[in-house]
mmCIF file of C-alpha atoms and ligand atoms in Angstrom:
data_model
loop_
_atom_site.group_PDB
_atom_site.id
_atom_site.type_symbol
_atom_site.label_atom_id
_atom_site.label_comp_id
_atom_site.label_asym_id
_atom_site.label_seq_id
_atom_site.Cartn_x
_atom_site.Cartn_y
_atom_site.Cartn_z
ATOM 1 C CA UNK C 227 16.698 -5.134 -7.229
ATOM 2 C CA UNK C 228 13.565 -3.975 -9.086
ATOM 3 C CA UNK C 229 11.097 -2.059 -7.302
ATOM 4 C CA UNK C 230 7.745 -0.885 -9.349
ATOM 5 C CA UNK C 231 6.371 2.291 -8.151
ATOM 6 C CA UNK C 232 9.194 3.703 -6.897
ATOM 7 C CA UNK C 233 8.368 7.143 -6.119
ATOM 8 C CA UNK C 234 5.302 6.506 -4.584
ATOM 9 C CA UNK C 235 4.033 6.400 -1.195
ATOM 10 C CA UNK C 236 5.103 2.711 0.837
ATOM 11 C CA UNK C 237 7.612 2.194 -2.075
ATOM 12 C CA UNK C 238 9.567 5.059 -1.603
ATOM 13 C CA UNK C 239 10.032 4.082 1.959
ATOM 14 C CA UNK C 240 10.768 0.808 0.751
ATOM 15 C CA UNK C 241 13.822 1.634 -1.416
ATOM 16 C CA UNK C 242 15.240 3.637 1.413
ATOM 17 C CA UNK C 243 15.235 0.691 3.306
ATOM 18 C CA UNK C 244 16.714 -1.281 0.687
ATOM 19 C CA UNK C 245 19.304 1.620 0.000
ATOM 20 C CA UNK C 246 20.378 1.643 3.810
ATOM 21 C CA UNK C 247 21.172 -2.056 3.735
ATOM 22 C CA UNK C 248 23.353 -1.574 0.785
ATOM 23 C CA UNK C 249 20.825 -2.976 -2.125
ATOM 24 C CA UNK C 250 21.578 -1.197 -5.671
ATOM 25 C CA UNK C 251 17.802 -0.282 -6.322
ATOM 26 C CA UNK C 252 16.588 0.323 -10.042
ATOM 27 C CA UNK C 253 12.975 2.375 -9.593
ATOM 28 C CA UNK C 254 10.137 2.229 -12.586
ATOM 29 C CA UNK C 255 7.552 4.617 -11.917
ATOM 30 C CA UNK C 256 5.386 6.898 -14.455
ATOM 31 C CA UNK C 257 4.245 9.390 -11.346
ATOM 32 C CA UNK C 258 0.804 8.591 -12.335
ATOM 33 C CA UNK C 259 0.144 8.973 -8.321
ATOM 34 C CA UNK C 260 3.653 9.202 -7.039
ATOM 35 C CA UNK C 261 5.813 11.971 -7.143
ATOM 36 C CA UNK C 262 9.754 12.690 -7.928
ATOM 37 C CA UNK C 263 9.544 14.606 -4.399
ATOM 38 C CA UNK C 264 9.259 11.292 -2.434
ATOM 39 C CA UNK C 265 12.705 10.053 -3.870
ATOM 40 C CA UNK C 266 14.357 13.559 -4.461
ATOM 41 C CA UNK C 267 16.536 13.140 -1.613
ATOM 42 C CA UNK C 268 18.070 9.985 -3.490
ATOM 43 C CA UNK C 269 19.222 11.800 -7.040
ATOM 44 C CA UNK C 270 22.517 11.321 -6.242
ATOM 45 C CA UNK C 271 22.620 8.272 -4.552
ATOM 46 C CA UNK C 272 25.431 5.920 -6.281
ATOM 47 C CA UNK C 273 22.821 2.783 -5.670
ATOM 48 C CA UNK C 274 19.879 4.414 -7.094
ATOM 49 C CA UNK C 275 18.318 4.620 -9.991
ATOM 50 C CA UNK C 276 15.023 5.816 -11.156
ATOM 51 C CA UNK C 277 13.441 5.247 -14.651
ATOM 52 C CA UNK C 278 10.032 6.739 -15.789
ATOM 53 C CA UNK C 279 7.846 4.419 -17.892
ATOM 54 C CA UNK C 280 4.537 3.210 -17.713
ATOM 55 C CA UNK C 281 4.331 -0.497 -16.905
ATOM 56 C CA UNK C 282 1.250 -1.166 -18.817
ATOM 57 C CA UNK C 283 3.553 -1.541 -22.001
ATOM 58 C CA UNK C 284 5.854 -4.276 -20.553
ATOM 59 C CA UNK C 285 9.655 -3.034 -19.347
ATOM 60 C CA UNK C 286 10.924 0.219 -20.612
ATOM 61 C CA UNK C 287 14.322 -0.442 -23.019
ATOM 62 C CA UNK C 288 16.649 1.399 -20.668
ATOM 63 C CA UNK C 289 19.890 0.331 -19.895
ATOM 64 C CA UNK C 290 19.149 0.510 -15.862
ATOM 65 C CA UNK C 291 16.472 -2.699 -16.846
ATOM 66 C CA UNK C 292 19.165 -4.678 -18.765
ATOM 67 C CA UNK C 293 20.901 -6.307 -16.169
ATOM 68 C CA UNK C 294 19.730 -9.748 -14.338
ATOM 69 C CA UNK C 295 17.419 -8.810 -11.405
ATOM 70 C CA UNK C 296 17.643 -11.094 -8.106
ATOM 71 C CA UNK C 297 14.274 -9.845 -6.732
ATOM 72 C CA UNK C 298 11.360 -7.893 -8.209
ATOM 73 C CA UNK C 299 9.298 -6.565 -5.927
ATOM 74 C CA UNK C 300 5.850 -4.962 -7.805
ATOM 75 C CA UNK C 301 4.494 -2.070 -5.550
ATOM 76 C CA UNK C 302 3.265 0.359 -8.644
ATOM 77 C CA UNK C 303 -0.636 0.702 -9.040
ATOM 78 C CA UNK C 304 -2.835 3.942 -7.816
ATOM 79 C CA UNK C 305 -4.247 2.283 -4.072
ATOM 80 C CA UNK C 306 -6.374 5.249 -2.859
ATOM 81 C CA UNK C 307 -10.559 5.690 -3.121
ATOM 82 C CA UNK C 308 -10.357 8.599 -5.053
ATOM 83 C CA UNK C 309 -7.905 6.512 -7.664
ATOM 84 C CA UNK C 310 -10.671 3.970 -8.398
ATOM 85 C CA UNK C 311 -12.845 6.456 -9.653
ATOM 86 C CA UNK C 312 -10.455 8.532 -11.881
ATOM 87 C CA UNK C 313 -7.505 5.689 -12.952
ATOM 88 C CA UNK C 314 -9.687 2.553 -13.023
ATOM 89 C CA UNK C 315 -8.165 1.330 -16.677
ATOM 90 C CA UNK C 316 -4.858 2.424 -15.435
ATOM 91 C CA UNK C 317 -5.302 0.300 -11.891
ATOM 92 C CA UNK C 318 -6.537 -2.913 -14.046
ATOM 93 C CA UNK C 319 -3.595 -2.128 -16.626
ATOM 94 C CA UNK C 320 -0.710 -2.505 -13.749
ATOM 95 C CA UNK C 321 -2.232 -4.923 -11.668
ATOM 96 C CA UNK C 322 -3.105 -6.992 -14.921
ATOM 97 C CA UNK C 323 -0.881 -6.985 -17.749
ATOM 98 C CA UNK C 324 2.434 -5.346 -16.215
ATOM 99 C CA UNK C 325 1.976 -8.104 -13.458
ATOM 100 C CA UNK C 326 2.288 -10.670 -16.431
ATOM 101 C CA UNK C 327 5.351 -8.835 -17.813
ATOM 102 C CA UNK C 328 7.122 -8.684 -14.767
ATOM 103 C CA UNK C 329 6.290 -12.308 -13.500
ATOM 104 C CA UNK C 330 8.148 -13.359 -16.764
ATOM 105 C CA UNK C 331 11.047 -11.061 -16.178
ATOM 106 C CA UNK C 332 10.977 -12.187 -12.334
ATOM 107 C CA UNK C 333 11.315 -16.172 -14.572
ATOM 108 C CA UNK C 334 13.412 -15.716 -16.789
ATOM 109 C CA UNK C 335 16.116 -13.968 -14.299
ATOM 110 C CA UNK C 336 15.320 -16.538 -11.646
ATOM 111 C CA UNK C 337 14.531 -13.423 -9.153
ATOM 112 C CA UNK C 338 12.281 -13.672 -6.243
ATOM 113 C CA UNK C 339 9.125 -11.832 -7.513
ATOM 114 C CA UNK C 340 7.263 -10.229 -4.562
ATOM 115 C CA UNK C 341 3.621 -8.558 -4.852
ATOM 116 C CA UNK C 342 2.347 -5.902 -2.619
ATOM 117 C CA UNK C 343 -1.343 -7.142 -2.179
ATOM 118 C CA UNK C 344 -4.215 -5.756 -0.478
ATOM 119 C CA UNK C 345 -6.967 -5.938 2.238
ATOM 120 C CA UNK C 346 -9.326 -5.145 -0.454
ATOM 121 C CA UNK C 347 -8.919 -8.615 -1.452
ATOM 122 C CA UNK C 348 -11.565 -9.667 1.285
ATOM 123 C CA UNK C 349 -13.896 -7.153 -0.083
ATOM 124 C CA UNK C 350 -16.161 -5.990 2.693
ATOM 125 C CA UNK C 351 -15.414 -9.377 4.953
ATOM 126 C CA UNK C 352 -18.000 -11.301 6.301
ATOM 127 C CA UNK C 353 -15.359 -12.702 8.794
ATOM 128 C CA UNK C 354 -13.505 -10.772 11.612
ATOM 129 C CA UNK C 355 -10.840 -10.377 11.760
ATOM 130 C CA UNK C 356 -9.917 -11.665 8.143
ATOM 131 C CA UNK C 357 -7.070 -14.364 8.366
ATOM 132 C CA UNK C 358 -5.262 -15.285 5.112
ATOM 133 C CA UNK C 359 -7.923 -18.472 4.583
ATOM 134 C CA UNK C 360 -10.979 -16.201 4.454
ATOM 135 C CA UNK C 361 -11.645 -15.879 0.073
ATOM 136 C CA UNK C 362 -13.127 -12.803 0.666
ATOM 137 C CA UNK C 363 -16.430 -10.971 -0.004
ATOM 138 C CA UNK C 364 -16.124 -8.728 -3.297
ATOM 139 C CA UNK C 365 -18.365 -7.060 -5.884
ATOM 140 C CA UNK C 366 -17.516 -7.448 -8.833
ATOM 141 C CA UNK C 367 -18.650 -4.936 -10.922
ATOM 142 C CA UNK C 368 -18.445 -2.166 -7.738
ATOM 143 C CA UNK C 369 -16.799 1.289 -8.591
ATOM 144 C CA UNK C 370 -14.081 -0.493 -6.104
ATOM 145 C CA UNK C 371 -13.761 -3.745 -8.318
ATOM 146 C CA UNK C 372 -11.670 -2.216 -10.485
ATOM 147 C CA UNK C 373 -8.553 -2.226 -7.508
ATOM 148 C CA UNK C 374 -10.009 -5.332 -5.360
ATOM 149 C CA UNK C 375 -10.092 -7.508 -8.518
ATOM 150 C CA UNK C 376 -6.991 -6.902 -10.156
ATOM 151 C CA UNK C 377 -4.982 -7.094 -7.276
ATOM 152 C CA UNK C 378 -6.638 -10.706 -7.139
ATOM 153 C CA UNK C 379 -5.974 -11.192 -10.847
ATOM 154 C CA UNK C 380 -2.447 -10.329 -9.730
ATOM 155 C CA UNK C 381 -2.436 -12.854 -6.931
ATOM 156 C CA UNK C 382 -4.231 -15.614 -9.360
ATOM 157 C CA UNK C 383 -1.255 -14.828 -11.807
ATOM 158 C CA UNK C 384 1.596 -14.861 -9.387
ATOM 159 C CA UNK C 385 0.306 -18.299 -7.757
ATOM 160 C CA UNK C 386 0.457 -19.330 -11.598
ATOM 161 C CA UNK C 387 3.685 -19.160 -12.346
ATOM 162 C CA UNK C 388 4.706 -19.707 -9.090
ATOM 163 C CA UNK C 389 2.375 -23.315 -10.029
ATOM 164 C CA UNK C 390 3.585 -23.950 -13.692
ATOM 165 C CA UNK C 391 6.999 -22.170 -14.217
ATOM 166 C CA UNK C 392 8.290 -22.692 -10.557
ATOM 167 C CA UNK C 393 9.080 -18.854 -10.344
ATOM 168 C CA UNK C 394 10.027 -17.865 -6.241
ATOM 169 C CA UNK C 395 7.182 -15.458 -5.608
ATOM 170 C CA UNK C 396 5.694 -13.460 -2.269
ATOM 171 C CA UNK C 397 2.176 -12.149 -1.861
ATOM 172 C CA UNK C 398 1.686 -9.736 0.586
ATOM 173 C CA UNK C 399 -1.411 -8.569 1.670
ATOM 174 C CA UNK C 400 -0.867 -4.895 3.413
ATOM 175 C CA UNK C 401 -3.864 -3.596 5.276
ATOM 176 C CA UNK C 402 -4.305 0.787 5.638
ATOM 177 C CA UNK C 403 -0.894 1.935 6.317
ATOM 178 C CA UNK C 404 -0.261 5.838 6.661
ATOM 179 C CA UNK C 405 2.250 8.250 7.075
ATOM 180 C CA UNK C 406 4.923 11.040 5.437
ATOM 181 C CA UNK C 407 4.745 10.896 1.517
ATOM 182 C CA UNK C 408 1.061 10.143 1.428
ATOM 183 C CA UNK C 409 -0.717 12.614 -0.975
ATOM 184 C CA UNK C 410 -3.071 14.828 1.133
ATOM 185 C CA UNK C 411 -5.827 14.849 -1.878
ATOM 186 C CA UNK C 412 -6.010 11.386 -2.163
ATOM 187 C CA UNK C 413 -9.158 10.655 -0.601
ATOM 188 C CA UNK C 414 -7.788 8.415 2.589
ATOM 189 C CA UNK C 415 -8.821 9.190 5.507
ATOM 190 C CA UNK C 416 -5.979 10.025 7.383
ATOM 191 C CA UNK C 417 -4.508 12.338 5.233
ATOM 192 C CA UNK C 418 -7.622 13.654 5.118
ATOM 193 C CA UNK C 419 -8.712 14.313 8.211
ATOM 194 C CA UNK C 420 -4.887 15.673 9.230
ATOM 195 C CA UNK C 421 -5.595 18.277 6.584
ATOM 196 C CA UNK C 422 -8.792 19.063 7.257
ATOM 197 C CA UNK C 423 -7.447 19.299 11.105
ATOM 198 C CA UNK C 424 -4.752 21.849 10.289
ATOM 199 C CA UNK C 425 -6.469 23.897 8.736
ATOM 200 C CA UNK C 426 -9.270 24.150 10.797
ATOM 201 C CA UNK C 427 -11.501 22.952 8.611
ATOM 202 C CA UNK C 428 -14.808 20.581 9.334
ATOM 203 C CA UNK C 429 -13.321 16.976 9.647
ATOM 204 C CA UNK C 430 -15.565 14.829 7.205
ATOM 205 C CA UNK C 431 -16.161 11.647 8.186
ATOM 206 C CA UNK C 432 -18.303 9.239 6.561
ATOM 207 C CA UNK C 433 -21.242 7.749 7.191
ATOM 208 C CA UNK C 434 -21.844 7.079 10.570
ATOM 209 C CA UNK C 435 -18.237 6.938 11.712
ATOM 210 C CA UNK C 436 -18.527 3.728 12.723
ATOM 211 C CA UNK C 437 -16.660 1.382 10.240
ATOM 212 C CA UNK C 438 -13.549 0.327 11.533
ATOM 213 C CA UNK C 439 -9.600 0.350 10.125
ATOM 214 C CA UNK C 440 -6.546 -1.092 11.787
ATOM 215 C CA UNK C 441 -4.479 1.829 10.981
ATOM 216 C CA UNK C 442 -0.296 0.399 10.150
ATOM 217 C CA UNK C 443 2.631 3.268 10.468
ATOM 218 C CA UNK C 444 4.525 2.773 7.281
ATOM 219 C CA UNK C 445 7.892 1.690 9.315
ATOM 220 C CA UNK C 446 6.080 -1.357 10.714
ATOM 221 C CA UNK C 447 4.912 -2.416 6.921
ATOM 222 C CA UNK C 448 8.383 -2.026 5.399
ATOM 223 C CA UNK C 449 10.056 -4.123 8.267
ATOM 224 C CA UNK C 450 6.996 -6.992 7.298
ATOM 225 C CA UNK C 451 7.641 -6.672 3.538
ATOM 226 C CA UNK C 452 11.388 -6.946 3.515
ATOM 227 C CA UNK C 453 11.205 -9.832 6.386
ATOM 228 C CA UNK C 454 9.040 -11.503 3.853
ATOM 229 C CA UNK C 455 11.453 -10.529 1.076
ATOM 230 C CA UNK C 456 13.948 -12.109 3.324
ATOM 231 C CA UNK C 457 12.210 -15.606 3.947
ATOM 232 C CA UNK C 458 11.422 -18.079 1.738
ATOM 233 C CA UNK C 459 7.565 -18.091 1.881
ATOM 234 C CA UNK C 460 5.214 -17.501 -0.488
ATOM 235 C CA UNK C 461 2.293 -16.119 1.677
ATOM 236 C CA UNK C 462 -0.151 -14.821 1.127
ATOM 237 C CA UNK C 463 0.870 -12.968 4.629
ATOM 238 C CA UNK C 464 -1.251 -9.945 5.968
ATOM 239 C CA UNK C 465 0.816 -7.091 7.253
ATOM 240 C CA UNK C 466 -0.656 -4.549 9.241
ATOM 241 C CA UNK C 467 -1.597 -3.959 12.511
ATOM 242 C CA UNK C 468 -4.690 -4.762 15.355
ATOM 243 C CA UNK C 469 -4.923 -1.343 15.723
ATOM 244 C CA UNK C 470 -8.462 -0.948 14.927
ATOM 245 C CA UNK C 471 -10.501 2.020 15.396
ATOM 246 C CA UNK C 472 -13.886 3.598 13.884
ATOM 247 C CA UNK C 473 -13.541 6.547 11.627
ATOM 248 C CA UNK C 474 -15.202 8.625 14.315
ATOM 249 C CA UNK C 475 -12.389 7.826 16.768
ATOM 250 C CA UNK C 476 -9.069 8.355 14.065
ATOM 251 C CA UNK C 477 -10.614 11.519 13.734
ATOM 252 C CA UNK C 478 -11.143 12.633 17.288
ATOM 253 C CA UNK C 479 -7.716 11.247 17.924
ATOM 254 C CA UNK C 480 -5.978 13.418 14.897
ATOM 255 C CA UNK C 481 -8.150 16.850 15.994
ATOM 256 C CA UNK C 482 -6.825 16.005 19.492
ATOM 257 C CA UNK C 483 -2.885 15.200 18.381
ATOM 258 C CA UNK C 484 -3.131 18.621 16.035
ATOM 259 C CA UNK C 485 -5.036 20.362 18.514
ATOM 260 C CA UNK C 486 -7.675 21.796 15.905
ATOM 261 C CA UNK C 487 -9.893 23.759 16.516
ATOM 262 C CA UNK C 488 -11.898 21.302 13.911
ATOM 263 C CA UNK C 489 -15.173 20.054 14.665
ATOM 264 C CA UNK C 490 -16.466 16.416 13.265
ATOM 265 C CA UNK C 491 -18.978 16.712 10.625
ATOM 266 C CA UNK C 492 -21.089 13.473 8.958
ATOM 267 C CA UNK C 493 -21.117 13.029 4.966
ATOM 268 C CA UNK C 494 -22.684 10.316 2.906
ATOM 269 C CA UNK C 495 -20.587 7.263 2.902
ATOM 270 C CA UNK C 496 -19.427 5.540 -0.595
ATOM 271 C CA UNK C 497 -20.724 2.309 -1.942
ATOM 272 C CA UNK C 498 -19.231 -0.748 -1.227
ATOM 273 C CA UNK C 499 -17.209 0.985 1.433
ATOM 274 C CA UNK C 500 -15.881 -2.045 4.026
ATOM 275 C CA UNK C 501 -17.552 -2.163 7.366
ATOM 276 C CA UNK C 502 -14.785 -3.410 9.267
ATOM 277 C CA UNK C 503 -11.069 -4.509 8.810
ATOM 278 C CA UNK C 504 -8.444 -5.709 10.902
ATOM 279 C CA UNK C 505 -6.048 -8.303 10.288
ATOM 280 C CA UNK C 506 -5.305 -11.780 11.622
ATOM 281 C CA UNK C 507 -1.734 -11.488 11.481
ATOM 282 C CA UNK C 508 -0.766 -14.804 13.003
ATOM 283 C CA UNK C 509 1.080 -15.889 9.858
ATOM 284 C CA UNK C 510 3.212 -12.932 9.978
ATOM 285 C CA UNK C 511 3.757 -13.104 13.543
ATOM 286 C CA UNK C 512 4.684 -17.155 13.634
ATOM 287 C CA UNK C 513 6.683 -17.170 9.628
ATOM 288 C CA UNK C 514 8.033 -13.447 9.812
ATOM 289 C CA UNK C 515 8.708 -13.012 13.470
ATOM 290 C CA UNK C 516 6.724 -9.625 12.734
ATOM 291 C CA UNK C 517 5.321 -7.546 15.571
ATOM 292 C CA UNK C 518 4.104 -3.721 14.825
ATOM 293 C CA UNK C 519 6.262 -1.239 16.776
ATOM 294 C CA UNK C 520 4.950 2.108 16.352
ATOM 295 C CA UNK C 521 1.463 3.045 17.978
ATOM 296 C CA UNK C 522 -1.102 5.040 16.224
ATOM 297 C CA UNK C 523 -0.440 8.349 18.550
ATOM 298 C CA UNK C 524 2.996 8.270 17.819
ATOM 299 C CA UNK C 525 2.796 7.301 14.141
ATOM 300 C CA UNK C 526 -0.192 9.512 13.148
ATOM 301 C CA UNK C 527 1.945 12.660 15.329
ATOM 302 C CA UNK C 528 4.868 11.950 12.769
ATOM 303 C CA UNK C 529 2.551 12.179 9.995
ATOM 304 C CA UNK C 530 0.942 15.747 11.529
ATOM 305 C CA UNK C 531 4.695 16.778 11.329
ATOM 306 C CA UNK C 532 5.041 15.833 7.727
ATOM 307 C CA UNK C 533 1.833 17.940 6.700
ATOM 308 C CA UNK C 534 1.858 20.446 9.119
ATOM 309 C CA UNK C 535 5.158 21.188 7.040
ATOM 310 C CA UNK C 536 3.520 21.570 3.792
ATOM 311 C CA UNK C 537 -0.204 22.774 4.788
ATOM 312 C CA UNK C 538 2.308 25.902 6.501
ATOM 313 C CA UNK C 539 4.175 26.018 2.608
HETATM 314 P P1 NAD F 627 1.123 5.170 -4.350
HETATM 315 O O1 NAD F 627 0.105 5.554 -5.364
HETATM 316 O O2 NAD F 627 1.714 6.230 -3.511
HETATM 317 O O3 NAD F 627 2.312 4.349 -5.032
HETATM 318 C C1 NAD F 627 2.153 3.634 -6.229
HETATM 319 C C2 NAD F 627 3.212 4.083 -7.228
HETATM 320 O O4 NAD F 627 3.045 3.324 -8.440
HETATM 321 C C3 NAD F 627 3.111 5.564 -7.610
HETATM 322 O O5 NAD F 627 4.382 6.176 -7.513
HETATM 323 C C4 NAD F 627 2.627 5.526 -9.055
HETATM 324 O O6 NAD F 627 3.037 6.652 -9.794
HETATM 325 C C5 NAD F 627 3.215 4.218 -9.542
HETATM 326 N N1 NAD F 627 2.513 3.640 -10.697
HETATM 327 C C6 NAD F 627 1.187 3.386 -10.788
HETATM 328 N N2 NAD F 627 0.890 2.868 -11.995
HETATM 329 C C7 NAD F 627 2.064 2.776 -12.675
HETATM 330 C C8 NAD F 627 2.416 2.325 -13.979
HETATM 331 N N3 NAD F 627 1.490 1.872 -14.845
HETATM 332 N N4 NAD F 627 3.716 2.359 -14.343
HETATM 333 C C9 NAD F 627 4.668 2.822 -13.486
HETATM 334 N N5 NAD F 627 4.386 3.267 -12.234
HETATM 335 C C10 NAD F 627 3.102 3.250 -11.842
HETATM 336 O O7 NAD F 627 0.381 4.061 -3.443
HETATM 337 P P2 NAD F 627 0.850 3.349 -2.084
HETATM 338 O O8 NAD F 627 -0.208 3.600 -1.084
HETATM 339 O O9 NAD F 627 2.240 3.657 -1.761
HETATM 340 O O10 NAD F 627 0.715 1.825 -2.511
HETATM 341 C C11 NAD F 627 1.837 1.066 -2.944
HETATM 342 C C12 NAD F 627 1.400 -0.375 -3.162
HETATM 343 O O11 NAD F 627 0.896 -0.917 -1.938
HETATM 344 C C13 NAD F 627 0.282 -0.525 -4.192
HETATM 345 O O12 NAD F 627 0.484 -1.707 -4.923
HETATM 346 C C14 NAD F 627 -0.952 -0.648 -3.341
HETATM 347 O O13 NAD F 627 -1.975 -1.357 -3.997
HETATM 348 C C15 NAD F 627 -0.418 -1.397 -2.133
HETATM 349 N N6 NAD F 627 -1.240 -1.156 -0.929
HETATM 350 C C16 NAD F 627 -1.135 0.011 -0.224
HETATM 351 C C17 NAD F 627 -1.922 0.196 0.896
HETATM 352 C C18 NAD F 627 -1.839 1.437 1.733
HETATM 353 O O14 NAD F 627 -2.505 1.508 2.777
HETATM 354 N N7 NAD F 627 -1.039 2.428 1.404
HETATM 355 C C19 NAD F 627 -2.830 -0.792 1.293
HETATM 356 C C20 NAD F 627 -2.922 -1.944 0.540
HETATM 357 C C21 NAD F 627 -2.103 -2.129 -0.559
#
């Protein structure tokens, strides 16, 4: 199995999953945001094998790429706030053109081709919470178009050949998932705020605090990808979690978990920045069987743990 952006964040925690039920994984990644630390502990893994090449250009020649694929699963392309701004050709470039490459690969070896999606394809949603139906609410020339619209060029062109070359393709929709392997700088909030919170620093939240996020542990979004690996549906399916909460409550709730000494502070908010966002995940509940499993005090405390470890290095 192919999975795009190996070593980053989700997909890293993806391939272990893959790698514990016995999958030989083949990793493409050009560390653009990820990082050969999230998949170190795999180097010598007999099933494992990671490749470093940029996507933009089509599939690297490497002999790990040769062989037939059975499933594809495309999970590279910079996600975070502070990506958009510095990466936005290099967002449109994966999400666009490698998308195309890799939907003909996913053809022409008859794999199931699956797409890791995004919330940010509802834009800032009129509609509450935003079921798979909703078309979503997106500006298009917005310093966040750049990742909202080429993930929806993505979906557009994996519906396509799903339409005109019968290719067996998944769409996934993941809304904010968190924890270990996220990149503290990265401009999210939670690994934000958990910094911010162990070191004692002022905990910036924006605006007023009051935009919401359903916040998804990363366990409970692999478990929804792979089930929708595992069935035969072509989505698109939401994964996430009803978890919501305002920015001014994830960060009360992370100064409280860390016990900081941190106290809230209020900065200008950025443009286009979704009001509210929580998933209808009744598709993935009645196709997938999926439930989330892991609440945010226990997840987020997991994720203190992982950067308490390397705020203390
Ligand atoms: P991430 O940045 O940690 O992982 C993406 C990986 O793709 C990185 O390792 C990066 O180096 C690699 N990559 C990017 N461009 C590449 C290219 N041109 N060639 C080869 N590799 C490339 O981000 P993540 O949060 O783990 O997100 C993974 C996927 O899930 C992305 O497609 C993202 O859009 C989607 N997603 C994530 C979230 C979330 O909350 N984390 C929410 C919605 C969607």
């Amino acid at each position: 199995m192919l999975v795009t952006g190996g070593a980053g964040f989700v997909p890293s925690h993806i391939v272990d999953e893959l790698l514990a039920r016995g999958v030989t994984v083949v990793a493409i990644d050009n560390f653009v945001t990820g990082s050969k630390e999230n998949v170190a502990h795999l180097a010598e893994h007999p099933d494992f094998t990671l490749v470093e090449a940029d996507l933009a250009y089509g599939l690297p020649a490497d002999p790990a790429v040769e062989e037939r694929f059975d499933a594809i699963m495309h999970c590279a392309s910079p996600a975070s706030p502070t990506d958009f701004g510095l990466l936005p050709i290099e967002i449109m470039k994966v999400n666009g053109p490698a998308t195309l490459h890799l939907l003909e690969r996913a053809t022409t070896d008859g794999a199931r081709f699956l797409v890791t999606s995004t919330s940010e394809a509802y834009g800032d949603p009129e509609v509450h919470p935003q079921p798979e139906t909703y078309w979503g609410n997106v500006n298009p020339i917005g310093i966040r178009s750049v990742y909202d619209e080429s993930k929806r060029f993505a979906e557009a062109a994996t519906m396509a050949y799903h339409r005109s070359r019968g290719t067996d393709v998944a769409i996934v929709r993941i809304f904010n998932t968190y924890g270990p392997r996220m990149r503290s700088d990265d401009g999210r909030a939670i690994p934000t705020f958990i910094t911010q919170a162990l070191r004692g620093e002022p905990i910036t939240v924006h605006g007023t605090g009051d935009q919401t996020r359903s916040i998804c542990y990363v366990d409970d979004l692999v478990r929804g990808i792979l089930a929708l690996l595992d069935s035969g549906e072509t989505g698109p399916i939401n994964c996430g979690t009803e978890y919501e909460m305002t920015m001014r409550q994830l960060a009360e709730t992370i100064v409280n978990l860390a016990g900081s000494p941190s106290q809230i502070t209020y900065v200008p908010r950025t443009s286009d920045d979704p009001e509210r966002r929580r998933p209808d995940l009744t598709r993935a509940r009645t196709l997938l069987g999926y439930e989330p499993q892991v609440g945010p005090d226990e997840g987020l405390r997991t994720t203190i743990e992982y950067f308490a470890q390397r705020v203390a290095n």
